PDB file of C-alpha atoms in Angstrom:
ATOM      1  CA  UNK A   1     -82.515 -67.937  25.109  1.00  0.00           C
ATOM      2  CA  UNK A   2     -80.414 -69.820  27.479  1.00  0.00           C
ATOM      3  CA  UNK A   3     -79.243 -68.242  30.286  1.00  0.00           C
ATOM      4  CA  UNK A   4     -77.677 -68.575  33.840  1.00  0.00           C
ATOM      5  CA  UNK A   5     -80.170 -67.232  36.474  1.00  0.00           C
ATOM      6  CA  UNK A   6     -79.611 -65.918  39.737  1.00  0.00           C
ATOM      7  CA  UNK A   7     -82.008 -65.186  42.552  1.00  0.00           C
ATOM      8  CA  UNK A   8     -82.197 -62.743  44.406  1.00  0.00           C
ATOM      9  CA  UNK A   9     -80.574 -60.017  42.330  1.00  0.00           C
ATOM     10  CA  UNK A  10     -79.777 -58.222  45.533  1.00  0.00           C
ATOM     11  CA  UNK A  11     -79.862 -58.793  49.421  1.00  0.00           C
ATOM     12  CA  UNK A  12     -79.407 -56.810  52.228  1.00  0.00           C
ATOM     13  CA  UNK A  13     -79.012 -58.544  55.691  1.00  0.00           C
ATOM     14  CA  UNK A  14     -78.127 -58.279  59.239  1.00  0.00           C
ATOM     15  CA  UNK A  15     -74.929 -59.563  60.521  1.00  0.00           C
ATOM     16  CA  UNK A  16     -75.558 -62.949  61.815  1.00  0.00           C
ATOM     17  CA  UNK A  17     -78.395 -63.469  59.613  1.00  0.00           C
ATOM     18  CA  UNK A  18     -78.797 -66.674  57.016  1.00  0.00           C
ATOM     19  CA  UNK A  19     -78.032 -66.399  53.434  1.00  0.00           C
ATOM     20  CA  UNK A  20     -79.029 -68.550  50.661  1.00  0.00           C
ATOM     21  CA  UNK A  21     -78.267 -67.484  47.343  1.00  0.00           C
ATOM     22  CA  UNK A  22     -79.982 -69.467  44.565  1.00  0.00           C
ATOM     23  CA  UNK A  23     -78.150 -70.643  41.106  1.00  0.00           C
ATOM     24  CA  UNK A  24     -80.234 -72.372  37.968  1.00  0.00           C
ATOM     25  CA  UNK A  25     -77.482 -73.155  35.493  1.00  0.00           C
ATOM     26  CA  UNK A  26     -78.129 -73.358  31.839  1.00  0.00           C
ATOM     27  CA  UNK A  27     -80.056 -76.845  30.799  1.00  0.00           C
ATOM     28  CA  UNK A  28     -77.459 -79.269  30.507  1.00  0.00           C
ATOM     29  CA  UNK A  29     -74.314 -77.495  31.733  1.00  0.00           C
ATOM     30  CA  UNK A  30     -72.717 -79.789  33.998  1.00  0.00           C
ATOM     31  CA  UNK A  31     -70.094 -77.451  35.608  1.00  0.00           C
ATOM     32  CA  UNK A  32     -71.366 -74.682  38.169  1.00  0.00           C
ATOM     33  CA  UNK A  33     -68.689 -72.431  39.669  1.00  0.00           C
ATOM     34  CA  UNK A  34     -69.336 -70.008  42.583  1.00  0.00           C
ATOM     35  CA  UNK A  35     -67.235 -66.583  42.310  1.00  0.00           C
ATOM     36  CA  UNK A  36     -67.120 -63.820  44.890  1.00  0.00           C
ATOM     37  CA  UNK A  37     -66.767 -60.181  43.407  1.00  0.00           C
ATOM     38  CA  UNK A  38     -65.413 -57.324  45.288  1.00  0.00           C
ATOM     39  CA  UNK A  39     -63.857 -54.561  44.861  1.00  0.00           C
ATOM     40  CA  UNK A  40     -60.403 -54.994  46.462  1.00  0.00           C
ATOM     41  CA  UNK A  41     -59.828 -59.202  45.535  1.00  0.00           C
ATOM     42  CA  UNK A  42     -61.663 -58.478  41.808  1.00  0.00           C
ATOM     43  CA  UNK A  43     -63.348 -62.473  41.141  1.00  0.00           C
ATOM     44  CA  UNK A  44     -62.257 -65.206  43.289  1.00  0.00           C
ATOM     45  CA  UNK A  45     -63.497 -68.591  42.957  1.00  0.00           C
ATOM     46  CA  UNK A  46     -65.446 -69.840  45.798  1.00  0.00           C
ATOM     47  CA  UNK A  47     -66.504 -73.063  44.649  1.00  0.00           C
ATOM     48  CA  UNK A  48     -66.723 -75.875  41.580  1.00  0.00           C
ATOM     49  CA  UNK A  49     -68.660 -78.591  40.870  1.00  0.00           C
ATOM     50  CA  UNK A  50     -68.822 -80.922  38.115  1.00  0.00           C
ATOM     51  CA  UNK A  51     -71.631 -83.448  37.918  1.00  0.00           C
ATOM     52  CA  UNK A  52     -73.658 -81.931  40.823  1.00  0.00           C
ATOM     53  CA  UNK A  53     -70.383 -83.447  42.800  1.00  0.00           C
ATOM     54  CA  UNK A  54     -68.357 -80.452  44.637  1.00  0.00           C
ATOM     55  CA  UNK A  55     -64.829 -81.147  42.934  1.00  0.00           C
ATOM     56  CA  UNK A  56     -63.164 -77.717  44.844  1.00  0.00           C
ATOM     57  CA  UNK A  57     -64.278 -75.829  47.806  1.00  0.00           C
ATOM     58  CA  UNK A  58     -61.179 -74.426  48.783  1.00  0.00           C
ATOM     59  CA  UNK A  59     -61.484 -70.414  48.356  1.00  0.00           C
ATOM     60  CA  UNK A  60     -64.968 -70.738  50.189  1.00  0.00           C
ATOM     61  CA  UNK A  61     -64.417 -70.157  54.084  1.00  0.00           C
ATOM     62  CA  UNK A  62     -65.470 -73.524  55.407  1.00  0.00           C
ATOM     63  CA  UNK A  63     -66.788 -71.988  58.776  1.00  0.00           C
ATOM     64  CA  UNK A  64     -69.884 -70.053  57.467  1.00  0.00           C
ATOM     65  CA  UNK A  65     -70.050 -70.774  53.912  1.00  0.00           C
ATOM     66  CA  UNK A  66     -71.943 -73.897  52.524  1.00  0.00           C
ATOM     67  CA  UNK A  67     -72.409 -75.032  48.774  1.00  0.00           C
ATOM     68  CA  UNK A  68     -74.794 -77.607  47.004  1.00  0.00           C
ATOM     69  CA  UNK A  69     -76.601 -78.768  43.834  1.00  0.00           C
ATOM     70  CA  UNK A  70     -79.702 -80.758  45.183  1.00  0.00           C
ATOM     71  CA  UNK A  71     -79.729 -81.331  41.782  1.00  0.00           C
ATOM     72  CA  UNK A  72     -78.610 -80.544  38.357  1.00  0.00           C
ATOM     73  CA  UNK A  73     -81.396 -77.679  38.037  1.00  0.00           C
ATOM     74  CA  UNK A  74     -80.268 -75.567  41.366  1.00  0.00           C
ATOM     75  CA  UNK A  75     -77.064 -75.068  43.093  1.00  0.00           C
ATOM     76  CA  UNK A  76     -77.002 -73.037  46.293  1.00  0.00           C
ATOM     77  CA  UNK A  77     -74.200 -70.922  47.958  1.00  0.00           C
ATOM     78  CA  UNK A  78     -75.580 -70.488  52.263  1.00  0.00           C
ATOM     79  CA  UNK A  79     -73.909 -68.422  54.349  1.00  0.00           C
ATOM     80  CA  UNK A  80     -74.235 -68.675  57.894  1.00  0.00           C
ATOM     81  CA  UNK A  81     -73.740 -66.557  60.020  1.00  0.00           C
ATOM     82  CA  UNK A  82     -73.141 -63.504  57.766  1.00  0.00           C
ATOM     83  CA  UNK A  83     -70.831 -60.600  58.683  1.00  0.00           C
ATOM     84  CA  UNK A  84     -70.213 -57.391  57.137  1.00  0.00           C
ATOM     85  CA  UNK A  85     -67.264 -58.712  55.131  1.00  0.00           C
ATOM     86  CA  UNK A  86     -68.816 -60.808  52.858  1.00  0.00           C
ATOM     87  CA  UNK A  87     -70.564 -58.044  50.923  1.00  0.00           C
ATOM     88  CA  UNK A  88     -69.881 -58.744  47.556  1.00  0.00           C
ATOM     89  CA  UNK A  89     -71.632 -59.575  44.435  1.00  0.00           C
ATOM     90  CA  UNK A  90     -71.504 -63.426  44.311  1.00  0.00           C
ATOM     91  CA  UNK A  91     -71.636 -64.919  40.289  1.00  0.00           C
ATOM     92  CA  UNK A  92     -72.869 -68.489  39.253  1.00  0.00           C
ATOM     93  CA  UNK A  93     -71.283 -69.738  36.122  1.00  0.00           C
ATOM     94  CA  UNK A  94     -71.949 -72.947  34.641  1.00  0.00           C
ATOM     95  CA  UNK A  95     -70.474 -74.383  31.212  1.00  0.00           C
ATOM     96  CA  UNK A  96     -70.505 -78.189  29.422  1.00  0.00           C
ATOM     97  CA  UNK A  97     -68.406 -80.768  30.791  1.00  0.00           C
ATOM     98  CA  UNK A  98     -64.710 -80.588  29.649  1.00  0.00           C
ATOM     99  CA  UNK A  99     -64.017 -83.873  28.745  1.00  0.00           C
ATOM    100  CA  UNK A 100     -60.066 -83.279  28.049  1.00  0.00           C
ATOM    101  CA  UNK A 101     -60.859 -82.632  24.046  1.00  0.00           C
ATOM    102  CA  UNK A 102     -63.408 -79.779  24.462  1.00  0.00           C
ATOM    103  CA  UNK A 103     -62.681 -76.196  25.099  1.00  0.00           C
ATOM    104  CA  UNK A 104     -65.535 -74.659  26.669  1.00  0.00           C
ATOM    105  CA  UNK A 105     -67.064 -71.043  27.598  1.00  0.00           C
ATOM    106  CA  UNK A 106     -68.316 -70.278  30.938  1.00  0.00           C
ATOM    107  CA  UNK A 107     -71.806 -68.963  30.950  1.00  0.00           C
ATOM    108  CA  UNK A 108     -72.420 -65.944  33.822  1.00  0.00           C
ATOM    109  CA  UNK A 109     -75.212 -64.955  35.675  1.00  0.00           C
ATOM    110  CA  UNK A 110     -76.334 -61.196  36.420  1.00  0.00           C
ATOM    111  CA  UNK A 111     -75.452 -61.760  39.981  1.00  0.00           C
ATOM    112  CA  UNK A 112     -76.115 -61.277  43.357  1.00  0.00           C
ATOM    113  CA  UNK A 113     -75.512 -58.008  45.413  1.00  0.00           C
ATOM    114  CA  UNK A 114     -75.120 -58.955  49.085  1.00  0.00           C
ATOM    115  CA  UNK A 115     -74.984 -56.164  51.803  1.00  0.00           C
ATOM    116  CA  UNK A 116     -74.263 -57.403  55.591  1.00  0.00           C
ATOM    117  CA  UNK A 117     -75.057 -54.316  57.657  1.00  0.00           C
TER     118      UNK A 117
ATOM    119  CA  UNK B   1     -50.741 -70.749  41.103  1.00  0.00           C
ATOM    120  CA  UNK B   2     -51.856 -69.061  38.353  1.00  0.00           C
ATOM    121  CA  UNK B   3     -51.701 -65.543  38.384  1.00  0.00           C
ATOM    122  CA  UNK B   4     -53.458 -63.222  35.775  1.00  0.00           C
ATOM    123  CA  UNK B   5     -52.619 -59.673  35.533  1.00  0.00           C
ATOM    124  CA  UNK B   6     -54.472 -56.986  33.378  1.00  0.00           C
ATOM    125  CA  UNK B   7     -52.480 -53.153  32.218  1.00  0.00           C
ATOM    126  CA  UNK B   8     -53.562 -50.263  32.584  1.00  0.00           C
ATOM    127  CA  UNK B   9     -56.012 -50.960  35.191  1.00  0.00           C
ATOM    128  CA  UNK B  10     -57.864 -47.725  33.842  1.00  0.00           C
ATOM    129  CA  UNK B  11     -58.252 -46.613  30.372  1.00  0.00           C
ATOM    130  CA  UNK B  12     -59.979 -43.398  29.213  1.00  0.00           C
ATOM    131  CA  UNK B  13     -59.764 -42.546  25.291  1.00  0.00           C
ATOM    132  CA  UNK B  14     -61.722 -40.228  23.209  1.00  0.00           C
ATOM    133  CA  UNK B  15     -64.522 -41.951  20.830  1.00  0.00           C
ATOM    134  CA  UNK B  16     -63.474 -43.293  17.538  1.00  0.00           C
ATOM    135  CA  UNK B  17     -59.556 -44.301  18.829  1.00  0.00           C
ATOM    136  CA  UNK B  18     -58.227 -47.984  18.541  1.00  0.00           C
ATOM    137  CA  UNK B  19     -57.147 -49.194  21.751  1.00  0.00           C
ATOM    138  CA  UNK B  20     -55.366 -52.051  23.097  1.00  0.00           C
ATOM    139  CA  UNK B  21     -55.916 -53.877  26.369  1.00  0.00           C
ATOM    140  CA  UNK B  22     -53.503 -56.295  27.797  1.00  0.00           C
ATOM    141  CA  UNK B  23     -53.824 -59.423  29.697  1.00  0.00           C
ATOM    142  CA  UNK B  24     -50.664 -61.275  30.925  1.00  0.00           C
ATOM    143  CA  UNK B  25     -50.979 -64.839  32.944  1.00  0.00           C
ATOM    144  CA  UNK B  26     -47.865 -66.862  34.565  1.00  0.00           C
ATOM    145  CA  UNK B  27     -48.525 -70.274  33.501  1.00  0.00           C
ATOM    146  CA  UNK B  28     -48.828 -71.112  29.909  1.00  0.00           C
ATOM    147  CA  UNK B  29     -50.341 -74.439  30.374  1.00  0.00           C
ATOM    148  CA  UNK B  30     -53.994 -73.249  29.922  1.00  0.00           C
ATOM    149  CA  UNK B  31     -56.884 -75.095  28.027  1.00  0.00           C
ATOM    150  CA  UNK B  32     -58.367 -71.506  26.818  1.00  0.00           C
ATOM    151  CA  UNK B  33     -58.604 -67.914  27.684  1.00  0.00           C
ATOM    152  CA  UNK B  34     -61.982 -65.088  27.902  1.00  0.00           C
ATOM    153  CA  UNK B  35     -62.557 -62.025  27.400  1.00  0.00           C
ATOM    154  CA  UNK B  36     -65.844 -60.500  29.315  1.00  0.00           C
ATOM    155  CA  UNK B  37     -67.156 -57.056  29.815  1.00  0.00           C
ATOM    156  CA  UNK B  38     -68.832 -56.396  32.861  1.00  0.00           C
ATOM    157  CA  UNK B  39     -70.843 -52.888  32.967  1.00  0.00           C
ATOM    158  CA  UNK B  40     -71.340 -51.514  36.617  1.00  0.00           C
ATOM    159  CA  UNK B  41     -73.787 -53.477  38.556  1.00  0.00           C
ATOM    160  CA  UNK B  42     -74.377 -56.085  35.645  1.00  0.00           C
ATOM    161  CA  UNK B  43     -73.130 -59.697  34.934  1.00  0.00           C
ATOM    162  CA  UNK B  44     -70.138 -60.966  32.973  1.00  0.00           C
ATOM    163  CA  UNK B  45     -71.068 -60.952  28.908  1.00  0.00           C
ATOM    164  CA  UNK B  46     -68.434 -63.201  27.309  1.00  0.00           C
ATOM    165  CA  UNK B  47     -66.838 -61.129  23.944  1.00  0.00           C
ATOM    166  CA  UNK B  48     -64.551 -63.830  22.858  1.00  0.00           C
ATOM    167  CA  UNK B  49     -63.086 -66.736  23.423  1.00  0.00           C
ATOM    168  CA  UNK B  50     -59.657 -68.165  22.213  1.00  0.00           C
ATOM    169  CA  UNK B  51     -58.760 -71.569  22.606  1.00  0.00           C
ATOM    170  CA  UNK B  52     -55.354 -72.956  23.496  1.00  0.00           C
ATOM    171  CA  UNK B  53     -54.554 -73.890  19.971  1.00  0.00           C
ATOM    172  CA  UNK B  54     -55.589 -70.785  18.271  1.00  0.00           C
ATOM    173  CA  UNK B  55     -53.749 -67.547  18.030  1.00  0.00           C
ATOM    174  CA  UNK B  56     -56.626 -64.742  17.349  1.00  0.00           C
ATOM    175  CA  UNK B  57     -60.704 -64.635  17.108  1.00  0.00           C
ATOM    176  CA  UNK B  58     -62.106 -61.820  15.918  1.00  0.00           C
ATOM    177  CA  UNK B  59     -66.302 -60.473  16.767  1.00  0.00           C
ATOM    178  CA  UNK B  60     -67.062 -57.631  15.224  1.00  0.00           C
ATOM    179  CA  UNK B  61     -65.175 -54.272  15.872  1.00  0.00           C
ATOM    180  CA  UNK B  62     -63.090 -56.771  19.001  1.00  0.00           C
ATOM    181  CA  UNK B  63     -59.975 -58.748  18.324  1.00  0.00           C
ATOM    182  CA  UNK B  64     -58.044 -60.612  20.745  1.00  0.00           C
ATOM    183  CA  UNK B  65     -54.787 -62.596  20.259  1.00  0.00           C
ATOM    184  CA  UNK B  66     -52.947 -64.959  22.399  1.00  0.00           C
ATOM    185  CA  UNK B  67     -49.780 -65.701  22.731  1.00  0.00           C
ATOM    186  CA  UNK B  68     -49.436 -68.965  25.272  1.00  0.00           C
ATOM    187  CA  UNK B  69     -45.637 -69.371  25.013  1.00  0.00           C
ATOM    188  CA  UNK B  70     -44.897 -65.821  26.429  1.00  0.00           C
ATOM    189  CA  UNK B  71     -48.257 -65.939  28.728  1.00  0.00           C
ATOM    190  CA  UNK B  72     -50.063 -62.396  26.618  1.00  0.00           C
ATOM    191  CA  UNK B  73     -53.338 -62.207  25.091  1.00  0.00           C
ATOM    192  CA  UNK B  74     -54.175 -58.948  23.678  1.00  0.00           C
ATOM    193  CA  UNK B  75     -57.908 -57.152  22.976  1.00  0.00           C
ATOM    194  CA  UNK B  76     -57.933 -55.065  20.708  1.00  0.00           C
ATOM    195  CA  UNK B  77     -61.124 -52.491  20.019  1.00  0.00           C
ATOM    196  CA  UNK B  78     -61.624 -50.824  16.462  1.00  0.00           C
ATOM    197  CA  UNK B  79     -63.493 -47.407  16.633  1.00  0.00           C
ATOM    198  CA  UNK B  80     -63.924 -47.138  19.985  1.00  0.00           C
ATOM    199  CA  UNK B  81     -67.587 -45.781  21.059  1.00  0.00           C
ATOM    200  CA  UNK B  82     -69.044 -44.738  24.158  1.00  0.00           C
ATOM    201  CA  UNK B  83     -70.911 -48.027  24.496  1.00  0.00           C
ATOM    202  CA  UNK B  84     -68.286 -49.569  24.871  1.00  0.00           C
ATOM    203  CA  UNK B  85     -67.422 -47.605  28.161  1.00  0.00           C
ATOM    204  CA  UNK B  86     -67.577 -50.744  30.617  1.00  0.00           C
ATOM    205  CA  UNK B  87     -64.661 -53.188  32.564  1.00  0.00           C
ATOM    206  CA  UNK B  88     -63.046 -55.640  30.499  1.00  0.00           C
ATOM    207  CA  UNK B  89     -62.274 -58.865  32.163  1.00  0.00           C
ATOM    208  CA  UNK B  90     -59.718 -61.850  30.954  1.00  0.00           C
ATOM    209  CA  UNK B  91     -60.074 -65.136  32.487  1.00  0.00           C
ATOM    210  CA  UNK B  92     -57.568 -68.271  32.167  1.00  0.00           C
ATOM    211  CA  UNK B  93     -58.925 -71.711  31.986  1.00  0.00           C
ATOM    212  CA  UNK B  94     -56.114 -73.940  33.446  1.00  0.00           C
ATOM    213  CA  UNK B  95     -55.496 -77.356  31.800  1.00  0.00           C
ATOM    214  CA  UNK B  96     -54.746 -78.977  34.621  1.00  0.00           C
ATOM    215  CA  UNK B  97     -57.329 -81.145  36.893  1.00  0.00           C
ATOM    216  CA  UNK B  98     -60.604 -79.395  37.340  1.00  0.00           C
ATOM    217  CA  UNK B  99     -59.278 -76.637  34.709  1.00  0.00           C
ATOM    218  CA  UNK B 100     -59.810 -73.989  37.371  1.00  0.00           C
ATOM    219  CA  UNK B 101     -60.696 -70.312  35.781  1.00  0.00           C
ATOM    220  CA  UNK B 102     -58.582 -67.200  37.277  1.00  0.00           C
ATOM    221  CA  UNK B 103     -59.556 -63.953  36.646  1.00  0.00           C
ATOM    222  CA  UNK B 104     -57.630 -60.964  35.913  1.00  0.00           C
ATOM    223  CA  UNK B 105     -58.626 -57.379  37.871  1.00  0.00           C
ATOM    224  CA  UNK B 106     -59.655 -55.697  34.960  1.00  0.00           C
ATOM    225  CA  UNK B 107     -59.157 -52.674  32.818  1.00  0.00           C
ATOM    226  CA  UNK B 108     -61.961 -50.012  33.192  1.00  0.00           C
ATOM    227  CA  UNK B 109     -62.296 -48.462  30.252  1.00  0.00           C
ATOM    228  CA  UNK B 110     -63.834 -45.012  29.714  1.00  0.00           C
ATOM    229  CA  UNK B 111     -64.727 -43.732  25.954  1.00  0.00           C
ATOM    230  CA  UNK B 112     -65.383 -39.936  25.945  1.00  0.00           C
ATOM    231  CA  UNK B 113     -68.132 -38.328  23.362  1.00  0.00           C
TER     232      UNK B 113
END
């Protein structure tokens, strides 16, 4: 059963702490998106990569928040320092490469609930 | 910018009604569109999804049509039952570039025994 997984499932921090939240997209998926869940903004797109390379970055505040895929098995979303603000749940998608011809679904994960206290 | 808007924002029906939920979205040029539920605290579980070219899928008790020419998809739940109390979700795949997904807000839905 192929599935997107998430770790942790939920995090509570101190403002001005690290966070790393951990992605494992679905064997094979080359697309992994980064969304940002909250109550007043609904999902927002943080970040997008295709190919492990990060193709759009620009809803992810460049100042504290950091994105990778060290490789195709584990993308990361680091924020540093955290503040209070960016409790949200954050989502990890990932879906096949669209190669102009294929339409494609995008596979969630179950999440992660940050709280910044 | 695409911009994806979902009416009502809140929904509560009595079990066993048919319901409709809308989803509207500003710029037709869009390579598919999704329908997810999300129940509270829980992931996004895709329902269906409706490629550019089609006009309807259908899973089960669900159908949802789309309209790309006046920017409307439509879900539409048979026999509603208390499972499926939960937020409905549609997201637009733009053909463009990186085919960026928006989200709509939602429509909470709430299915009374």
């Amino acid at each position: 059963d192929a599935r997107v997984t998430q770790t942790p499932r939920h995090k509570v921090t101190e403002m001005g702490q690290e966070v790393t939240m951990r992605c494992q997209p679905i064997l094979g998926h080359n697309t992994v998106f980064w969304y940002r869940q909250t109550m007043m903004q609904g999902l927002e797109l943080l970040a997008y990569f295709r190919n492990r390379a990060p193709l759009d970055d620009s809803g992810m505040p460049k100042d504290r928040f950091s994105a990778e895929m060290p490789d195709a098995t584990l993308a990361t979303l680091k924020i540093q320092p955290s503040e209070p603000r960016d409790s949200a749940v954050y989502f990890c998608a990932s879906g096949p490469t669209p190669d102009g011809t294929v339409n494609t679904e995008a596979f969630f994960g179950q999440g992660t609930r940050l709280t910044v206290v | 910018k695409q911009e994806v808007t979902q009416i009502p924002a809140a929904l509560s029906v009595p079990e066993g009604e048919n319901l409709v939920l809308n989803c509207s979205f500003t710029d037709s040029a869009i390579y598919n569109l999704q329908w997810f539920r999300q129940d509270p605290g829980k992931g996004l579980t895709s329902l269906l999804l409706i490629q550019s070219s089609q006009r309807e899928q259908t899973s089960g008790r669900l159908n949802a049509s789309l309209d790309k020419s006046s920017g409307r998809s439509t879900l539409y739940i048979a026999a509603s039952q208390p499972g499926d109390s939960a937020t409905y979700l549609c997201a637009v795949k733009g053909s463009g570039g990186y085919q960026k997904v928006t989200f709509g807000t939602g429509t909470k839905l709430q299915v009374i025994p």
